[in-house]
Amino acid sequence: MSRLRDTVYYGLLWLVSLFFAAPIGWIVLSSFKTRDDILAVPPKLVFVPTLQNYVDLFGRQSLLLQMANSVFLSLAAVVLAVVVSFLAAFCFSRFKPRGTDFLMFLLLSIRMLPGPAVILPVYLMYAGFGWKDNHLWLALFYAMFSIPFSVWILKGFLDGVSIRFDETGIVNGGSWFHVIFKVVLPQVKPGLIAAFIFNLIFVWNEFLFNFIIGGVSTQNIPYALAVGTYSDGGLNWTFISALTTIYVIPPILFIYVFQKYLLVGMTFGTVRGEV
Amino acid sequence: MTRNPQAGPGAGLVIPRRTLLKGAAALGLSSAFGAPFINRLKAAEAHPLAGKKIEMNVLGIAGWLPSSLGVKMSPLFADYVKERYGYDVSFGFAEAPFADLFQKAATSLATKSQEYNIIISDSQWLGALAKAGWILKLNDAIAANKNLQLDWYSQTVIDTYMVYPDGSKDIYGLPQEGDTIALYIRKDMLHDPAEQQAFAAKYNAKLPQTFEDFDALTMDEFEKVAEFFTRPDKQVWGTAMQNSRVYDFATCFYYPFLWSQGGDIWDAKTGQVEGILNTDANAKALEQMKSWLKYQPPGATNFGIAEEIDVFQQGKVFSCFQWAAVGLAMINDANRDKVMVVPPPKHGKGADAKRIYTMGGQPWVINAFNDEAKMRVAIDFMNWWYLPETTLEYAKRGGNPCDKATLSKPEFDTINPWNRAYKFMLEPGRSRDFWHDPKYSEMLAVQQEGFTSYLTGQTASAKQALDYVACQQQQILYDSGTAKTEPTGVCGSISL
Amino acid sequence: MSKPSRAAGRPRLLDDRRMLVLVLLAPVLTFFVVFNTIPTLWLLGLSFYNYSLTSGAPPEFIGLRNFVQIFGNRNGIWFDLSRTFVFVGFGVGIQTVLGALLGFLFWGSKAMPGRRLALTLLFAPMVLTPVATGTFFRFIYDPTFGVLNAILHGLFGTQPINFIGDPATAYWAVLAVDCWMWTPFMTLMTLAALGSVPTAELEAAEIDRIPWPRRLTLVIWHHGKFILMLGVLLRTIDSFKTLDLIIPMTKGGPGQQTRLVALELNKQAFESFNMGWSSAYSVLLLLISIAMTSVFIFVLNLRRRRQA
C-alpha cells in the first residue's frame, strides 16, 4: 500500500473520531468560558479562558458528597455484581443445573424493561420497608441491574475455559474454592474487566433510579447535573459544562486504559487475545 | 397542629443552666455582630426545645431564586431562635427543578418520610399533597400563633397559596414567594428618540413610555410595538413568552389570553371541563397566542423560564412576558439601567379590555410526618418568616412577600424594579391560579401536549387541540370522582 | 440432607455437587428473588388495582379495567408504541450500518498512529452522562445561541432551524443524538465480531484470492454474525428504554412528538402517581420485552444448534 493512501485513510479515520468527540470537545471548551462567552453569537472558538467555573464548582458544598456517592455506588454495585455473576456463571457453565436457560432468560428480562417499569414496584417496596435514601440498598439495586449482563458475558468466557483445568485442579487435591478463584478466575480476566467497565459506565451515569429511590444523602453526579441545570436563574451552562467535563474524565480514562479488554470482552469469550 | 401525645423525653419546659449560659453567650455574640432584626429583649424565653440541636431539611426549587432566598436567609432564623429560644438549628437543603420537584417531594412523602421537613411547593400541588395527607393542615397553628394571622394583600393570595379545596376554609400552605406575570421591557430602546420617531412615522401612534402607559395598553397596541422591534437581521425580536412543553410553561402563558377575554378552564364545583374549556372563544385565544410567535426568537417554541432569561440577558429580545419572581436573574449588572418592569397589556378592545394573568409563586408547606421537635421548629420558622423585619429583608434581597403591611409600605415600590408591577398584578381580579385538584399533574401533562401540539403546528386547529384536552381532562376527573359526567360520545373520535 | 453433610465437614460439603450448585447460585438467586421476583409479583398484583398515591385513598380492586383502558388507547399507547418502534428501527438500523462501516475501517487500521486514542475519542459519546448529553445538545441545537446552526449558517447560509422545537425535526433531532451516542457501540461490537474471525481462515482466503464480497459472506459473516447480532439486540433493548436522553431535551414535546413509551410511563408513574395504571402499562411492556428476549434467545440457540 502506498504511503499516500495510508495517510488519507488514517486521516479520514481520525476525522471520524474527532467528529464523534466534537460535541464533548465543545462542552470541555465551554467549561473554560464565561457565561457571556458561552452564549455569544456567533459561537466563540477563540476566547480568554477562565478557571472560574471550576472554582465555583468546587465551592459547592454538596459536590463532594455527590462525587463520593457516585464513586461509592458505582464501585460497590459493580464489584458485588461481578463477583455474584462470576459465581453464577461458573455454575451455569460447569454444572448446567436444570433451568439454566430459563433462569438466564429471566435474568435478562430485567434489563429489557424501561426504567420506570423496573423502579415502580421497587420504589413501593423500598418505600414500604424504609430502604429509600440508603447507600447500601441503592447499591444493591444497582448491583441487581448489573448482574444479568455480567452473567451473560462471563458465561461466554467460562464456556471457553476448558473443563480440564477444573479436573486437574481437583485431582491435584485443590478445593473447589481453589479451582474457582485460583485456576479459572485468572483465565477470564478480559471478561471480568469488560463486565466491570460496561456496568460501571451504566451505574456511573444512572439518573432515574437515583432520583426515585435515592434521597438527600445518596445523590450522585447525574442527579446534581439534572438539578443544577437551572440554578441561579437561566440555564446554568457554566456549571453543566464544568461538571460534565470533570465527570467524563474517569470513564474516558477507563476506556483508554482497558480498551483491549473491552473489545475482547465483547466477543463473549470467543477470542482471548488481541482484537 | 398534630402533636405526638407520647412526647419524647426532654420535651418539658425546664431549661438547664448551661443552656441559659449558652443562650446568653449567643446573645452577646449576635448583638456584637449587630444582627439587625432580632428582638433582643425577649431573649431565651422558655421553649421546649431549648438546649437542643435540631437539623431541618428544606426542599426547594432548583434554579428558582426566591426559593434559594428562603434558604439563604435561614441562618438568620438560626440566630433568631438561638437567641430567643436557646436552641440550635441547622438547615440542609435539597432541590429539584420545577418539572421534577413534585416527583421528588411526593416520592418521599409517600413513604411518610421526614426527609424534607419544610417544602416549598408549587401552588397547584396543594391538592395532591393535602388530599394524600402528606402536609400539615395549618388552621390550628394559625389560630395559635398571632404572627401567622396576617392580613394578605388580596384574596388572590389566599386562593392561590393557602386554601384547599378551593373556596373552603382549610389552610395547607403559607405564601413563600408571591408571583405574577410582568412585562420586562428594554427601556433604553423605548426611550430612544430615533425609535420613537420611527415608530410614530410607521404606526401613527406614540410608543408607550411609562408604567401608566402600559397600564392602559392593550395587546393590539402592544403588538405594534413588538412588531416594530422585531428585527431578525439584527438578532433582535419584539418579545418572548413561554411556549414550552415542559411543566406548566405554555399553560401559564396561554391562560392570560383565555381568562382576559372571558373564557374559563373548568367549573371548579362540578369538575366539568368539556364545553367550558373547548369553546370557540378559547380556541380563538389559543390562535392569538400562536400568532405572537412571529415576534419571538426562532427557538421560542422551546422557551421556558430559563430560556427567556438567556435571551433577555443577552439582549436578543426587546421585551419578555416573564415571572416577577425571576427579576433578579432577568436584571443583572449589565442591563440594570436599561430595563423597566411594567404590567402586561390588557386583552380586548376599548372599555371592555381586561387583564387576568396567571398566578405564579409558591407556598411553604409542612411535612405532616415531622416529629414533634421538627414540627415545632417548622412553626417557629413560619412565625419568624412573617415577622415584618424578616419580610422586609426578604423583599430587599429580591423576594416578593404577600402581606398587606409590607406591600403597603411606600418604600416597597422602589425596593426592586419589578415590585410595582408585581403589586399591581396582585390587585384583586388581575391574576388567578388554575386547578389545585390532586389530579393536576395528569391534567397538566395532557394540556401541555395539546397546547404545544397546536403552537408548533402539529394539530391543525386550535379547536381540535382544545377538544382533545377537554375530553381527556373530563375523563381524568370523571375517573377520580371529581366530575359528575362522563366525556361525551364525540370524545372517542378526537385525537391530536 | 443437610445434617449428614454438615457433620462431614466443609470440604465434603462443597464436594457435593448439588450443594456446590446451590452455594454458587445462592447470591444470584437471593438478588433475583428480592429485587426481581417480589417486585414483579407486586407489579402484577397492582395492575389489577386503581391506586393513586396522591388520592389518599387505599388501592381499589378493579379487575382488568386498567388493561381495558390501555387497549382502548387511553393516553395513546398505540401512538407511543409506534413512535418507539420507529425510533428503535431507525436508530438501531442507522447505528448498525454506520457502526459496522466504521468498524471495518478501523479493523484495517492496525498500524494507524494513535489508534488507541482515536478509538477512545470515538467511544467517548457512549460514556457521557445522558442527562448532560441531552441538556447540552439542547444548547447545541438552539437556533439563537447554538453552534450547530452557526456552522450550518456558515457553510450553507441557512436560516436558523429550531431543531427540537419544530415538530418536523424534533423527533429526528433526538434520534440523531441517539445515533451519535450509540454508533460507537456498534463499531465496538463490529470490531469484536471481526476479532472473533480466526486469522487462519482470513489468511487462507487471502491466499486463495477469494473476492471480497464472498470473503465477507463465507468467512467473516459466518464467524462474526453472532456477536454482531448480539450488538443489534442489546441496542434494541436499550433503545426501547430511551428515557434520560429525552427528559432534558424535549420532555416528550413539542406536542407528543418525542413521547416514547418509557417517557409516558415515567409521567404516569412518577408525575401523576397512578401506580395501578402504570403497573398495568409496565406489565404490557414486560410482555413485549419477553417477546424481544425470546428473539435474543432464539438467535443464541441458532448458534448453539449449528455448533452441535
Short mmCIF file of C-alpha atoms in Angstrom, two decimals, chain B residues 188-414:
data_model
loop_
_atom_site.label_atom_id
_atom_site.label_comp_id
_atom_site.label_asym_id
_atom_site.label_seq_id
_atom_site.Cartn_x
_atom_site.Cartn_y
_atom_site.Cartn_z
CA ASP B 188 -33.27 52.17 26.55
CA MET B 189 -34.83 51.13 23.24
CA LEU B 190 -38.19 52.52 24.21
CA HIS B 191 -36.81 55.89 25.25
CA ASP B 192 -34.58 56.30 22.22
CA PRO B 193 -35.88 59.39 20.37
CA ALA B 194 -34.95 57.93 16.99
CA GLU B 195 -37.03 54.84 17.72
CA GLN B 196 -39.90 56.99 18.90
CA GLN B 197 -39.89 58.98 15.69
CA ALA B 198 -39.65 55.90 13.53
CA PHE B 199 -42.50 54.31 15.42
CA ALA B 200 -44.66 57.39 15.15
CA ALA B 201 -43.97 57.56 11.44
CA LYS B 202 -44.80 53.91 10.87
CA TYR B 203 -47.89 53.45 13.04
CA ASN B 204 -49.09 56.98 13.60
CA ALA B 205 -49.02 56.27 17.33
CA LYS B 206 -46.85 57.02 20.32
CA LEU B 207 -44.51 54.46 21.81
CA PRO B 208 -45.72 53.78 25.36
CA GLN B 209 -43.18 55.19 27.78
CA THR B 210 -44.24 54.95 31.38
CA PHE B 211 -45.73 52.48 33.80
CA GLU B 212 -49.07 54.24 33.36
CA ASP B 213 -48.86 53.99 29.57
CA PHE B 214 -48.52 50.25 29.92
CA ASP B 215 -51.31 50.11 32.47
CA ALA B 216 -53.58 51.46 29.73
CA LEU B 217 -52.08 49.44 26.90
CA THR B 218 -53.95 46.66 25.08
CA MET B 219 -52.42 43.67 23.34
CA ASP B 220 -53.45 45.10 19.95
CA GLU B 221 -51.47 48.21 20.66
CA PHE B 222 -48.57 46.29 22.13
CA GLU B 223 -48.48 44.08 19.07
CA LYS B 224 -47.38 47.08 17.03
CA VAL B 225 -44.56 47.71 19.47
CA ALA B 226 -43.49 44.08 19.34
CA GLU B 227 -43.65 44.08 15.56
CA PHE B 228 -41.70 47.29 15.42
CA PHE B 229 -38.83 45.90 17.47
CA THR B 230 -38.71 42.56 15.68
CA ARG B 231 -35.53 42.78 13.61
CA PRO B 232 -34.24 39.30 12.85
CA ASP B 233 -31.45 40.67 10.69
CA LYS B 234 -30.09 42.40 13.79
CA GLN B 235 -30.77 39.39 16.01
CA VAL B 236 -33.40 41.23 17.99
CA TRP B 237 -37.02 40.18 18.41
CA GLY B 238 -40.02 42.02 19.80
CA THR B 239 -40.99 39.84 22.69
CA ALA B 240 -40.83 36.41 24.28
CA MET B 241 -43.32 34.19 26.05
CA GLN B 242 -43.12 30.66 27.35
CA ASN B 243 -44.36 28.10 24.84
CA SER B 244 -42.50 25.04 26.01
CA ARG B 245 -43.90 21.57 26.60
CA VAL B 246 -42.03 21.34 29.91
CA TYR B 247 -44.06 21.53 33.15
CA ASP B 248 -46.70 24.31 33.04
CA PHE B 249 -44.82 26.74 30.84
CA ALA B 250 -47.12 27.03 27.83
CA THR B 251 -50.19 26.77 30.04
CA CYS B 252 -49.29 29.74 32.22
CA PHE B 253 -48.86 31.95 29.20
CA TYR B 254 -51.94 30.77 27.35
CA TYR B 255 -54.34 31.36 30.24
CA PRO B 256 -53.96 35.17 30.16
CA PHE B 257 -55.31 35.14 26.59
CA LEU B 258 -58.17 32.92 27.69
CA TRP B 259 -59.19 34.47 31.01
CA SER B 260 -58.80 38.08 29.96
CA GLN B 261 -61.32 37.52 27.17
CA GLY B 262 -63.89 35.96 29.44
CA GLY B 263 -63.04 32.29 28.97
CA ASP B 264 -62.70 29.70 31.68
CA ILE B 265 -60.90 26.40 32.10
CA TRP B 266 -63.38 24.35 34.12
CA ASP B 267 -66.20 24.53 36.60
CA ALA B 268 -64.49 24.04 39.94
CA LYS B 269 -67.75 22.99 41.60
CA THR B 270 -68.85 20.24 39.26
CA GLY B 271 -65.49 19.33 37.77
CA GLN B 272 -66.93 19.92 34.30
CA VAL B 273 -64.30 20.68 31.67
CA GLU B 274 -65.94 19.74 28.38
CA GLY B 275 -67.93 22.59 26.98
CA ILE B 276 -66.13 25.09 29.18
CA LEU B 277 -62.54 24.79 28.03
CA ASN B 278 -63.16 23.86 24.41
CA THR B 279 -65.20 26.85 23.33
CA ASP B 280 -64.73 28.76 20.11
CA ALA B 281 -63.70 31.81 22.07
CA ASN B 282 -60.97 29.89 23.87
CA ALA B 283 -59.82 28.43 20.58
CA LYS B 284 -59.52 31.94 19.26
CA ALA B 285 -57.45 32.86 22.31
CA LEU B 286 -55.09 29.99 21.57
CA GLU B 287 -54.82 31.17 17.96
CA GLN B 288 -53.91 34.61 19.23
CA MET B 289 -51.19 33.16 21.40
CA LYS B 290 -49.75 31.33 18.43
CA SER B 291 -49.84 34.46 16.30
CA TRP B 292 -47.41 36.05 18.76
CA LEU B 293 -44.73 33.54 17.84
CA LYS B 294 -43.80 35.65 14.85
CA TYR B 295 -42.45 38.36 17.14
CA GLN B 296 -40.38 35.90 19.16
CA PRO B 297 -36.93 34.42 18.52
CA PRO B 298 -36.83 31.28 16.36
CA GLY B 299 -36.40 28.94 19.33
CA ALA B 300 -39.44 30.33 21.12
CA THR B 301 -41.46 27.12 20.97
CA ASN B 302 -38.91 25.71 23.41
CA PHE B 303 -38.90 28.69 25.71
CA GLY B 304 -39.38 28.19 29.40
CA ILE B 305 -38.34 30.40 32.27
CA ALA B 306 -34.62 29.85 31.84
CA GLU B 307 -34.54 30.26 28.06
CA GLU B 308 -36.33 33.58 28.38
CA ILE B 309 -33.73 34.74 30.87
CA ASP B 310 -30.97 33.77 28.45
CA VAL B 311 -32.40 35.71 25.50
CA PHE B 312 -33.31 38.72 27.61
CA GLN B 313 -29.95 38.94 29.36
CA GLN B 314 -28.17 38.62 26.05
CA GLY B 315 -30.21 41.42 24.55
CA LYS B 316 -31.94 39.32 21.93
CA VAL B 317 -35.44 40.50 22.79
CA PHE B 318 -36.99 43.88 23.37
CA SER B 319 -39.49 42.57 25.90
CA CYS B 320 -40.38 39.47 27.86
CA PHE B 321 -43.57 38.18 29.44
CA GLN B 322 -41.96 36.68 32.48
CA TRP B 323 -42.49 35.94 36.15
CA ALA B 324 -41.85 38.78 38.56
CA ALA B 325 -40.03 36.28 40.75
CA VAL B 326 -37.06 35.95 38.42
CA GLY B 327 -36.39 39.67 38.33
CA LEU B 328 -33.03 39.09 39.97
CA ALA B 329 -31.95 36.91 37.07
CA MET B 330 -33.58 38.96 34.33
CA ILE B 331 -31.98 42.16 35.57
CA ASN B 332 -28.26 41.89 36.17
CA ASP B 333 -25.43 44.38 36.44
CA ALA B 334 -25.06 44.63 32.70
CA ASN B 335 -28.63 45.63 31.89
CA ARG B 336 -29.77 47.18 35.16
CA ASP B 337 -30.17 50.67 33.77
CA LYS B 338 -31.79 49.51 30.57
CA VAL B 339 -34.75 47.62 31.98
CA MET B 340 -38.12 48.54 33.33
CA VAL B 341 -40.86 46.26 34.52
CA VAL B 342 -44.47 47.07 33.77
CA PRO B 343 -47.88 45.40 33.86
CA PRO B 344 -48.50 43.12 30.89
CA PRO B 345 -51.05 44.52 28.42
CA LYS B 346 -54.83 44.14 28.60
CA HIS B 347 -56.71 41.90 26.22
CA GLY B 348 -59.75 43.01 24.26
CA LYS B 349 -60.74 46.39 22.97
CA GLY B 350 -61.67 49.76 24.45
CA ALA B 351 -63.51 49.85 27.73
CA ASP B 352 -64.09 46.09 27.77
CA ALA B 353 -60.38 45.35 27.74
CA LYS B 354 -59.33 43.33 30.75
CA ARG B 355 -56.26 41.70 32.12
CA ILE B 356 -56.37 38.45 34.04
CA TYR B 357 -52.97 36.81 34.09
CA THR B 358 -51.74 33.63 35.68
CA MET B 359 -50.53 33.47 39.24
CA GLY B 360 -47.15 32.02 39.91
CA GLY B 361 -45.44 31.69 43.23
CA GLN B 362 -45.13 29.06 45.87
CA PRO B 363 -46.38 28.37 49.37
CA TRP B 364 -44.47 26.87 52.25
CA VAL B 365 -45.97 23.57 53.27
CA ILE B 366 -45.03 21.49 56.27
CA ASN B 367 -44.44 17.76 56.23
CA ALA B 368 -47.23 16.10 58.21
CA PHE B 369 -44.89 13.34 59.37
CA ASN B 370 -42.47 15.61 61.19
CA ASP B 371 -41.78 14.54 64.74
CA GLU B 372 -42.76 16.93 67.47
CA ALA B 373 -39.48 18.78 67.65
CA LYS B 374 -39.28 19.36 63.91
CA MET B 375 -42.90 20.38 63.82
CA ARG B 376 -42.19 22.92 66.49
CA VAL B 377 -39.20 24.30 64.58
CA ALA B 378 -41.27 24.46 61.42
CA ILE B 379 -43.90 26.54 63.18
CA ASP B 380 -41.22 28.72 64.74
CA PHE B 381 -39.80 29.16 61.29
CA MET B 382 -43.14 30.31 59.92
CA ASN B 383 -43.58 32.70 62.81
CA TRP B 384 -40.18 34.14 62.08
CA TRP B 385 -40.72 34.26 58.33
CA TYR B 386 -43.73 36.55 58.67
CA LEU B 387 -42.14 38.97 61.14
CA PRO B 388 -42.26 42.38 59.49
CA GLU B 389 -38.45 42.60 59.68
CA THR B 390 -37.96 39.25 58.01
CA THR B 391 -40.47 40.03 55.33
CA LEU B 392 -38.83 43.32 54.58
CA GLU B 393 -35.40 41.73 54.49
CA TYR B 394 -36.79 39.13 52.09
CA ALA B 395 -38.11 41.86 49.83
CA LYS B 396 -34.78 43.67 49.97
CA ARG B 397 -32.96 40.54 48.88
CA GLY B 398 -35.25 40.24 45.88
CA GLY B 399 -38.19 38.19 47.13
CA ASN B 400 -41.87 39.03 46.78
CA PRO B 401 -43.79 38.96 50.04
CA CYS B 402 -47.59 38.84 50.05
CA ASP B 403 -48.71 40.54 53.23
CA LYS B 404 -50.57 43.80 53.11
CA ALA B 405 -48.39 45.56 55.69
CA THR B 406 -45.16 45.14 53.74
CA LEU B 407 -46.64 45.73 50.32
CA SER B 408 -48.40 48.88 51.50
CA LYS B 409 -45.20 50.48 52.75
CA PRO B 410 -44.37 53.40 50.50
CA GLU B 411 -40.78 52.27 50.10
CA PHE B 412 -41.81 48.82 48.86
CA ASP B 413 -42.44 50.03 45.32
CA THR B 414 -38.87 51.07 44.81
#
